[in-house]
PDB file of C-alpha atoms and ligand atoms in Angstrom:
ATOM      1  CA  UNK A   1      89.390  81.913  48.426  1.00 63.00           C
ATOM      2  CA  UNK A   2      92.726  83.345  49.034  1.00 85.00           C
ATOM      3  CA  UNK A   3      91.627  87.032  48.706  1.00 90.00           C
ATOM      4  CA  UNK A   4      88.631  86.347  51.061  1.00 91.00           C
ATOM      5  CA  UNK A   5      91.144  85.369  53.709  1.00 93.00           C
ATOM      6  CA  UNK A   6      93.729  88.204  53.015  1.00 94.00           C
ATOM      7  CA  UNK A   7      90.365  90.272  53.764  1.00 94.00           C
ATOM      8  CA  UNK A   8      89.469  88.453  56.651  1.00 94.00           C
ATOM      9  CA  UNK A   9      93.027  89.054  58.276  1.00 95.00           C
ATOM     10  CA  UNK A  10      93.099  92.479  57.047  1.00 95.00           C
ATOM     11  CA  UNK A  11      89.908  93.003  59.039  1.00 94.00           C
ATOM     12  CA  UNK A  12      91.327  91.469  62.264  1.00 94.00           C
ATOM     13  CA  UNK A  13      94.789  93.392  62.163  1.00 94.00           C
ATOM     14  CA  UNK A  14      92.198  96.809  61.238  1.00 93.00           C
ATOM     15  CA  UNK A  15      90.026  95.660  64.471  1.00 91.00           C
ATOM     16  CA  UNK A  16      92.982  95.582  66.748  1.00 89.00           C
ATOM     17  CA  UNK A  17      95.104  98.761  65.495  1.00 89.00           C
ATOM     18  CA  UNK A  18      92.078 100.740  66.445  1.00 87.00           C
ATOM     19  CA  UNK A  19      91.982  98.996  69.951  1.00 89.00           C
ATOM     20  CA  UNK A  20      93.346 100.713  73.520  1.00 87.00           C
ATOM     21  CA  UNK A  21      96.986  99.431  73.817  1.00 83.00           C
ATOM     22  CA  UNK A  22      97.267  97.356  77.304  1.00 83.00           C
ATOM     23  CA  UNK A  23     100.937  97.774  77.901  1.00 87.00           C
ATOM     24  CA  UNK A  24     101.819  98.909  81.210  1.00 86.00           C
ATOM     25  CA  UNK A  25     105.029 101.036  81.269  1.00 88.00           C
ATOM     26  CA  UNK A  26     106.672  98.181  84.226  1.00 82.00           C
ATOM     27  CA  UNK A  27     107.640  98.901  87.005  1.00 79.00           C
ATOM     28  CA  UNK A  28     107.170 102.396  87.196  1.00 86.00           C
ATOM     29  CA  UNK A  29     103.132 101.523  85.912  1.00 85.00           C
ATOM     30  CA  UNK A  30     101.698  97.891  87.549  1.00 81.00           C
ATOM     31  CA  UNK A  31      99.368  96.337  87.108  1.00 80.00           C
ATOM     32  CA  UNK A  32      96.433  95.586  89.605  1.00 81.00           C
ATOM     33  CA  UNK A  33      96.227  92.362  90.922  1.00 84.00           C
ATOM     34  CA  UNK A  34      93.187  90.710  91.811  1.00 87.00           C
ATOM     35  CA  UNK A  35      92.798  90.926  95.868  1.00 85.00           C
ATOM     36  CA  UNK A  36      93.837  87.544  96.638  1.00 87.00           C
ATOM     37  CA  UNK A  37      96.807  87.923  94.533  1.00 89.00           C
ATOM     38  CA  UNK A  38      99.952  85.690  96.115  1.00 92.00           C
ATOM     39  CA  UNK A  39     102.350  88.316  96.447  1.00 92.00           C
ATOM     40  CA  UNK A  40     105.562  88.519  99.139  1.00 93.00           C
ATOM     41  CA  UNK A  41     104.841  87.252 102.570  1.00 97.00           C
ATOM     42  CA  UNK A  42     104.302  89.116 105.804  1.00 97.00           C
ATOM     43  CA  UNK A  43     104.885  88.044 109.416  1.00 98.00           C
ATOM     44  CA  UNK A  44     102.044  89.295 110.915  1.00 97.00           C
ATOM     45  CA  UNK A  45     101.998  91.559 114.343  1.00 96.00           C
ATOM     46  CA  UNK A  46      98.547  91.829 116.723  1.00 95.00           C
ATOM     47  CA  UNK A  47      97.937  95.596 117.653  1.00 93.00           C
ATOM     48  CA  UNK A  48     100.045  96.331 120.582  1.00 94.00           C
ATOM     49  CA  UNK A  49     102.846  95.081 118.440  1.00 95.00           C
ATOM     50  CA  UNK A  50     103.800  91.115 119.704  1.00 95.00           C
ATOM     51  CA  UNK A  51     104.723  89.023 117.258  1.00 97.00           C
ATOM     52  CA  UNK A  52     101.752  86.389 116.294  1.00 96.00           C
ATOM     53  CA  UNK A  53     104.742  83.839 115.112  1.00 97.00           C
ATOM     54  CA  UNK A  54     104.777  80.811 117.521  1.00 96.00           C
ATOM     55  CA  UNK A  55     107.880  79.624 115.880  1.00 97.00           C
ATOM     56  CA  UNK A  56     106.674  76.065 115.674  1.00 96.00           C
ATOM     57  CA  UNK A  57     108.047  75.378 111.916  1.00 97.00           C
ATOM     58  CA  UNK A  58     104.664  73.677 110.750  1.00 98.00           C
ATOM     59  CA  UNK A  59     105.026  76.622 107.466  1.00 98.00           C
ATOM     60  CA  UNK A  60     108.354  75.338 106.836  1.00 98.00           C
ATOM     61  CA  UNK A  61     107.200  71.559 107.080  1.00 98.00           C
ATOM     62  CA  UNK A  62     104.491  72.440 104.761  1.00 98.00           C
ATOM     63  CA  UNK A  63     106.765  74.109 102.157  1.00 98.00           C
ATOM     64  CA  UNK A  64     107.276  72.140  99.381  1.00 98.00           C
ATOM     65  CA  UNK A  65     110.184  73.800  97.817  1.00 98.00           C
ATOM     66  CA  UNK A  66     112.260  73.967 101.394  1.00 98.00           C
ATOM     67  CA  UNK A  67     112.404  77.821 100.793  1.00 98.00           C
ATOM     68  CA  UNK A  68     111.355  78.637 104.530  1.00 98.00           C
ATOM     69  CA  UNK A  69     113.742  78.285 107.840  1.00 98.00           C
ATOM     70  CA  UNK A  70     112.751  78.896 111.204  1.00 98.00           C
ATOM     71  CA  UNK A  71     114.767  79.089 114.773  1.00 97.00           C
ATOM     72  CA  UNK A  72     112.343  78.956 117.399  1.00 96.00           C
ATOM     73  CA  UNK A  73     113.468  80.261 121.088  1.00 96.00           C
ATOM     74  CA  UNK A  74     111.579  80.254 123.868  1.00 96.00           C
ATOM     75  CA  UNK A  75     109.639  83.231 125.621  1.00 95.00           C
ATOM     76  CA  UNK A  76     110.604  83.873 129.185  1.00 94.00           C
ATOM     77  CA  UNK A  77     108.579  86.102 131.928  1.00 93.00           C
ATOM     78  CA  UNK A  78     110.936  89.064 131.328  1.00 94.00           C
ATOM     79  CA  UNK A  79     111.180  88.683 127.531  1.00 95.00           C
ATOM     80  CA  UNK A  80     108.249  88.041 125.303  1.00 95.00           C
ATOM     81  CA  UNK A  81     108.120  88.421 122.063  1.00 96.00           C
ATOM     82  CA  UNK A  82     105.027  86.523 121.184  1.00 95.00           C
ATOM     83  CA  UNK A  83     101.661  84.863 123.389  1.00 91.00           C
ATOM     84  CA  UNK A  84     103.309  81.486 122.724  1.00 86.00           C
ATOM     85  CA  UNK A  85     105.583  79.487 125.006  1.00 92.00           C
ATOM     86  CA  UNK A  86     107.842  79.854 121.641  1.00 95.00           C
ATOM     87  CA  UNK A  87     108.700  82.644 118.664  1.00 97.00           C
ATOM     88  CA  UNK A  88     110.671  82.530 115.809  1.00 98.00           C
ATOM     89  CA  UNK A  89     113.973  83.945 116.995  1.00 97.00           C
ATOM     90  CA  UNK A  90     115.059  83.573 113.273  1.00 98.00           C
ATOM     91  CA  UNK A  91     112.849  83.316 110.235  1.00 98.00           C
ATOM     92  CA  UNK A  92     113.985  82.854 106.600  1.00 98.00           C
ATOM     93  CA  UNK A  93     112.109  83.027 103.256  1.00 97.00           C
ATOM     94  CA  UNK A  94     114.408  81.980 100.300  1.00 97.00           C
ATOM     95  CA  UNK A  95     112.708  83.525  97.010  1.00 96.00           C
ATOM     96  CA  UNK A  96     115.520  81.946  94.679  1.00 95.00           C
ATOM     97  CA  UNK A  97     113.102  78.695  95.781  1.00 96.00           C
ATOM     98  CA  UNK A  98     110.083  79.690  97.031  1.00 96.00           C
ATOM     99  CA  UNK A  99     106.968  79.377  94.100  1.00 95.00           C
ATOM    100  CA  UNK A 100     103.881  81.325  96.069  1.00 95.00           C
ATOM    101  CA  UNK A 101     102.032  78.521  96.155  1.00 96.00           C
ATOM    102  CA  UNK A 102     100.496  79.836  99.626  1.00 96.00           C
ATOM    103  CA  UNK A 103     100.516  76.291 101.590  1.00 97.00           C
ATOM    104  CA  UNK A 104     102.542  78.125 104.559  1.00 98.00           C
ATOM    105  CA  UNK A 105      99.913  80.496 104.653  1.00 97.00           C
ATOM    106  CA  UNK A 106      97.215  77.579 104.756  1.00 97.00           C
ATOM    107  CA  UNK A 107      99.496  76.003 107.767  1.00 98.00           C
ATOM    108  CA  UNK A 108     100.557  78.725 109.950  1.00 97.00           C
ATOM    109  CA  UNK A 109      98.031  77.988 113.255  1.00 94.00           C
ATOM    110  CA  UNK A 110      98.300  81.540 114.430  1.00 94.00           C
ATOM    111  CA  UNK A 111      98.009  83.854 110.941  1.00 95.00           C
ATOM    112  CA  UNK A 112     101.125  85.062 111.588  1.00 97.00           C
ATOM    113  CA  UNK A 113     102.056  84.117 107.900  1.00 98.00           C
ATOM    114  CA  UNK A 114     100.235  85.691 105.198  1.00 97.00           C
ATOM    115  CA  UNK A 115     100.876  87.307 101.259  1.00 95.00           C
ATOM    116  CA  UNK A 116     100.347  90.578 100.297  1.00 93.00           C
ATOM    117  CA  UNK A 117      99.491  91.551  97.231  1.00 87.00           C
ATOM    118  CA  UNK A 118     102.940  92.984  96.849  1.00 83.00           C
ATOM    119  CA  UNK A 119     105.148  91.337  92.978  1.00 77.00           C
ATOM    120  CA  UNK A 120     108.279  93.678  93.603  1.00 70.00           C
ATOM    121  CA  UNK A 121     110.538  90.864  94.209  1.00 78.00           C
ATOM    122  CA  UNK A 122     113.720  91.399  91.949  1.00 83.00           C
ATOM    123  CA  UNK A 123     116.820  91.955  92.662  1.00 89.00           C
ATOM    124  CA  UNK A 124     120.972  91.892  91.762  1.00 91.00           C
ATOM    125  CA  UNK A 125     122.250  89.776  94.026  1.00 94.00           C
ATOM    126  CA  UNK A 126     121.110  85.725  95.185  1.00 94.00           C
ATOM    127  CA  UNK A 127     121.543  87.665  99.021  1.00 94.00           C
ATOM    128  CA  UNK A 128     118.637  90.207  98.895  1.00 94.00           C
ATOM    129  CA  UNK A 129     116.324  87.307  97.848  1.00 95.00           C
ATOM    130  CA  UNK A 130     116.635  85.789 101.284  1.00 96.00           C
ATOM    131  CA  UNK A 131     114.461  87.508 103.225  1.00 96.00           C
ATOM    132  CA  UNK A 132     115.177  87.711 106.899  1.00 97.00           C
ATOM    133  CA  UNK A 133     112.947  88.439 109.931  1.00 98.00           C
ATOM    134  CA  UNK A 134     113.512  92.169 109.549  1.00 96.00           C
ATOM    135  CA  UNK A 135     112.439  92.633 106.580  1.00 96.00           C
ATOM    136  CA  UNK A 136     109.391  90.027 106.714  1.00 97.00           C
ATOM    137  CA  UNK A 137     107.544  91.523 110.150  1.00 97.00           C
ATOM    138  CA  UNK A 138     105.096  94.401 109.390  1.00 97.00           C
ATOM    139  CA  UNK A 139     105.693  97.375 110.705  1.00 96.00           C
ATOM    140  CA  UNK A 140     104.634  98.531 114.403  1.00 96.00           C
ATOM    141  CA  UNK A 141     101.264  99.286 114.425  1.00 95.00           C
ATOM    142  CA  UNK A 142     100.131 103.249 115.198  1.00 94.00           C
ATOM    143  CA  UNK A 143      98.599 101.593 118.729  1.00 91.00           C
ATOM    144  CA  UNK A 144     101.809  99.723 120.119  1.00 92.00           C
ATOM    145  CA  UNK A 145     104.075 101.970 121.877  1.00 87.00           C
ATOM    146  CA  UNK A 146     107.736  99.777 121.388  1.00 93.00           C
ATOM    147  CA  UNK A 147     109.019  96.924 119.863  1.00 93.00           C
ATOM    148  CA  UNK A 148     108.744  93.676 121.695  1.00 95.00           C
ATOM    149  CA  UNK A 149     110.053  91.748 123.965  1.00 95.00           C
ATOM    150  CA  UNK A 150     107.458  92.396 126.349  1.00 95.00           C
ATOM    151  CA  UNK A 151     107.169  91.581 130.195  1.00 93.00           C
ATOM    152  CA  UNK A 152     104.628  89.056 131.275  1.00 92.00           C
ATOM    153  CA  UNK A 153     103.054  91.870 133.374  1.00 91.00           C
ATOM    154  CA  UNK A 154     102.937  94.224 130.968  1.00 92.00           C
ATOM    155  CA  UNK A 155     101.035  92.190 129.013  1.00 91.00           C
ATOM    156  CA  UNK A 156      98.832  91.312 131.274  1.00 88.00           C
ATOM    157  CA  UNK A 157      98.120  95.094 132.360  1.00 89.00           C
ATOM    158  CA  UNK A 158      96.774  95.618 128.172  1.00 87.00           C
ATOM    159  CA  UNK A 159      93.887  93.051 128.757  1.00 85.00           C
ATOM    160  CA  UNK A 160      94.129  91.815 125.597  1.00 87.00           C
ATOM    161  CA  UNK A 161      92.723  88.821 124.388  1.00 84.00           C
ATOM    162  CA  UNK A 162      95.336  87.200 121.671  1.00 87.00           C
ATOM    163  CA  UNK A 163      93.681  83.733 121.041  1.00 80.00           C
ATOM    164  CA  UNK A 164      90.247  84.303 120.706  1.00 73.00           C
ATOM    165  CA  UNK A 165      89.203  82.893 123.554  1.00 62.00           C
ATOM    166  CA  UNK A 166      91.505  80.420 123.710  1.00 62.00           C
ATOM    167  CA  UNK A 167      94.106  80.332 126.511  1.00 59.00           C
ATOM    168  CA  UNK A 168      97.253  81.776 126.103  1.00 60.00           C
ATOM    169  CA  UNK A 169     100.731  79.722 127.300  1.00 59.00           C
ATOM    170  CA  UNK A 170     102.192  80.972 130.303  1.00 63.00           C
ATOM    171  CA  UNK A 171     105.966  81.590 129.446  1.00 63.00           C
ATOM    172  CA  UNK A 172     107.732  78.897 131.670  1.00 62.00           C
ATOM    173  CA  UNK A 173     110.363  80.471 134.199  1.00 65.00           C
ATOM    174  CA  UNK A 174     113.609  79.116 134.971  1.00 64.00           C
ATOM    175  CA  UNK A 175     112.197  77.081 138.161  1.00 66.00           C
ATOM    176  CA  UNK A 176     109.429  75.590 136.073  1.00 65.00           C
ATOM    177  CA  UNK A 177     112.245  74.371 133.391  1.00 59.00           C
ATOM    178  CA  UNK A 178     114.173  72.925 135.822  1.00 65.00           C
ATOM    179  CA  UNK A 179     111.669  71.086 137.174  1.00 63.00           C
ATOM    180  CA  UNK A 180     110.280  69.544 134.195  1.00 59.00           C
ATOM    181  CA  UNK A 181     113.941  69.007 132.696  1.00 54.00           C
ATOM    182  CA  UNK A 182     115.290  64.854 133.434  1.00 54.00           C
ATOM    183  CA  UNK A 183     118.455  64.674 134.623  1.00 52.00           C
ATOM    184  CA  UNK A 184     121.041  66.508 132.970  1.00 48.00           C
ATOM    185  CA  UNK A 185     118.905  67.999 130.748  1.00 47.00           C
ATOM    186  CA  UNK A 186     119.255  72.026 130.739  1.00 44.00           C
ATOM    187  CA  UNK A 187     115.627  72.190 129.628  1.00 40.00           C
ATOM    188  CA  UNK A 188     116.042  73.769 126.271  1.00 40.00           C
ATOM    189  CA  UNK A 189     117.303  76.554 127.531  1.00 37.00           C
ATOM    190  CA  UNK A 190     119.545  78.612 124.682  1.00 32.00           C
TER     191      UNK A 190
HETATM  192  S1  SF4 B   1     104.463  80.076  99.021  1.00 95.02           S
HETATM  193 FE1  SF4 B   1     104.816  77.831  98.745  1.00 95.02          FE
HETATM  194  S2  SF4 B   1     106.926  77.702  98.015  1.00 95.02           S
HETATM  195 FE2  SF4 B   1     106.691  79.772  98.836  1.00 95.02          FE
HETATM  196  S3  SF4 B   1     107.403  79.630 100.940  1.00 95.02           S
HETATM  197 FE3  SF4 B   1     105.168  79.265 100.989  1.00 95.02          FE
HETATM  198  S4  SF4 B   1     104.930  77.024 100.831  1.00 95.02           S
HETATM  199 FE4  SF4 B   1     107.026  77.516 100.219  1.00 95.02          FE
HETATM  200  S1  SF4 B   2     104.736  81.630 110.583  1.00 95.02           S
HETATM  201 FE1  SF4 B   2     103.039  80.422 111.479  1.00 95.02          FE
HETATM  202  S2  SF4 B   2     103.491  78.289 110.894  1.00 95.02           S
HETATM  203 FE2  SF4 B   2     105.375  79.460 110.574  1.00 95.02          FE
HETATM  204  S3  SF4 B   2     106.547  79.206 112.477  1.00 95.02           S
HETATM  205 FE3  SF4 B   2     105.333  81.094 112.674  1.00 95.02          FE
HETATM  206  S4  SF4 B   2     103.429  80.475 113.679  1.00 95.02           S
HETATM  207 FE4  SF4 B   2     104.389  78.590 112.923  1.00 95.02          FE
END
């Protein structure tokens, strides 16, 4: 009995000696992920380079490790940054927290949140692993021209349609703020 196991074995260790090794010499050598691998986020731009970000926080609500912080400003008619009445004029991804679960990429409204199939995220120092704005946007695309913020009218001179159909918010100007604004309220101006 004993010697028919020792065979046995001996068989399965000669079976896998002759195999391909897998190791993958990391990280010069990675490995492929499958497509809808949750890698490192990306703030998403549309193609003449405004921000899709609304800053309305419902990512960060929806994070269940509190890894994400947003600052949302508002969009004026000289300075627009995204087709929103708001953007994020501060967004945060803490990676010392966050678990790439996706569920701020299943509540972002806009797709302005999504992963990429991107694992490089190591580092020295607690710092580097708090991603900032900067380093979150993608890059300009070959068709914009600049980086926002954008005039209303030069948006309006591209024709293009950012909601799908769906109406975009007119950015409010001062006299429409301090109209709607009760009494003593500076109408979330910043
Ligand atoms: S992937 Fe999950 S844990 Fe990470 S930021 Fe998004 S919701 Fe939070
Ligand atoms: S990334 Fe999406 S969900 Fe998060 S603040 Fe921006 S628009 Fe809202």
């Amino acid at each position: 009995m004993a010697v028919a196991e020792f065979l046995r074995s001996m068989i399965t260790v000669a079976k896998h000696a002759l195999k391909k090794p897998v190791t993958y010499q990391y990280p010069e050598e990675q490995k492929p992920y499958a497509p809808r691998y949750h890698g490192r986020h990306q703030l998403n731009r549309y193609e003449d380079g405004l921000e899709k970000c609304i800053g309305c926080e419902l990512c960060a609500w929806a994070c269940p490790a509190d890894a994400i912080f947003v600052q949302g400003a508002n969009n004026t008619v000289e300075m627009r940054y995204s087709p929103g009445e708001r953007y994020a004029s501060d967004y945060q991804i803490n990676y010392l927290r966050c678990i790439f679960c996706g569920l701020c990429i299943e509540a972002c409204p806009t797709r302005a949140l999504t992963m990429t199939g991107e694992d490089f995220i190591a580092d020295v120092t607690r710092e580097n692993l708090i991603y900032t704005k900067e380093r979150l946007l993608a890059p300009l695309p070959a068709s914009a021209k600049t980086e926002p913020p954008f005039t209303d009218a030069e948006i309006a001179s591209r024709g293009i349609d950012y909601y799908g159909g769906y109406a975009q918010t007119p950015a409010l100007t001062s006299a429409d703020r301090a109209g709607l604004a009760p009494e003593g309220d500076d109408g979330g101006a910043r």
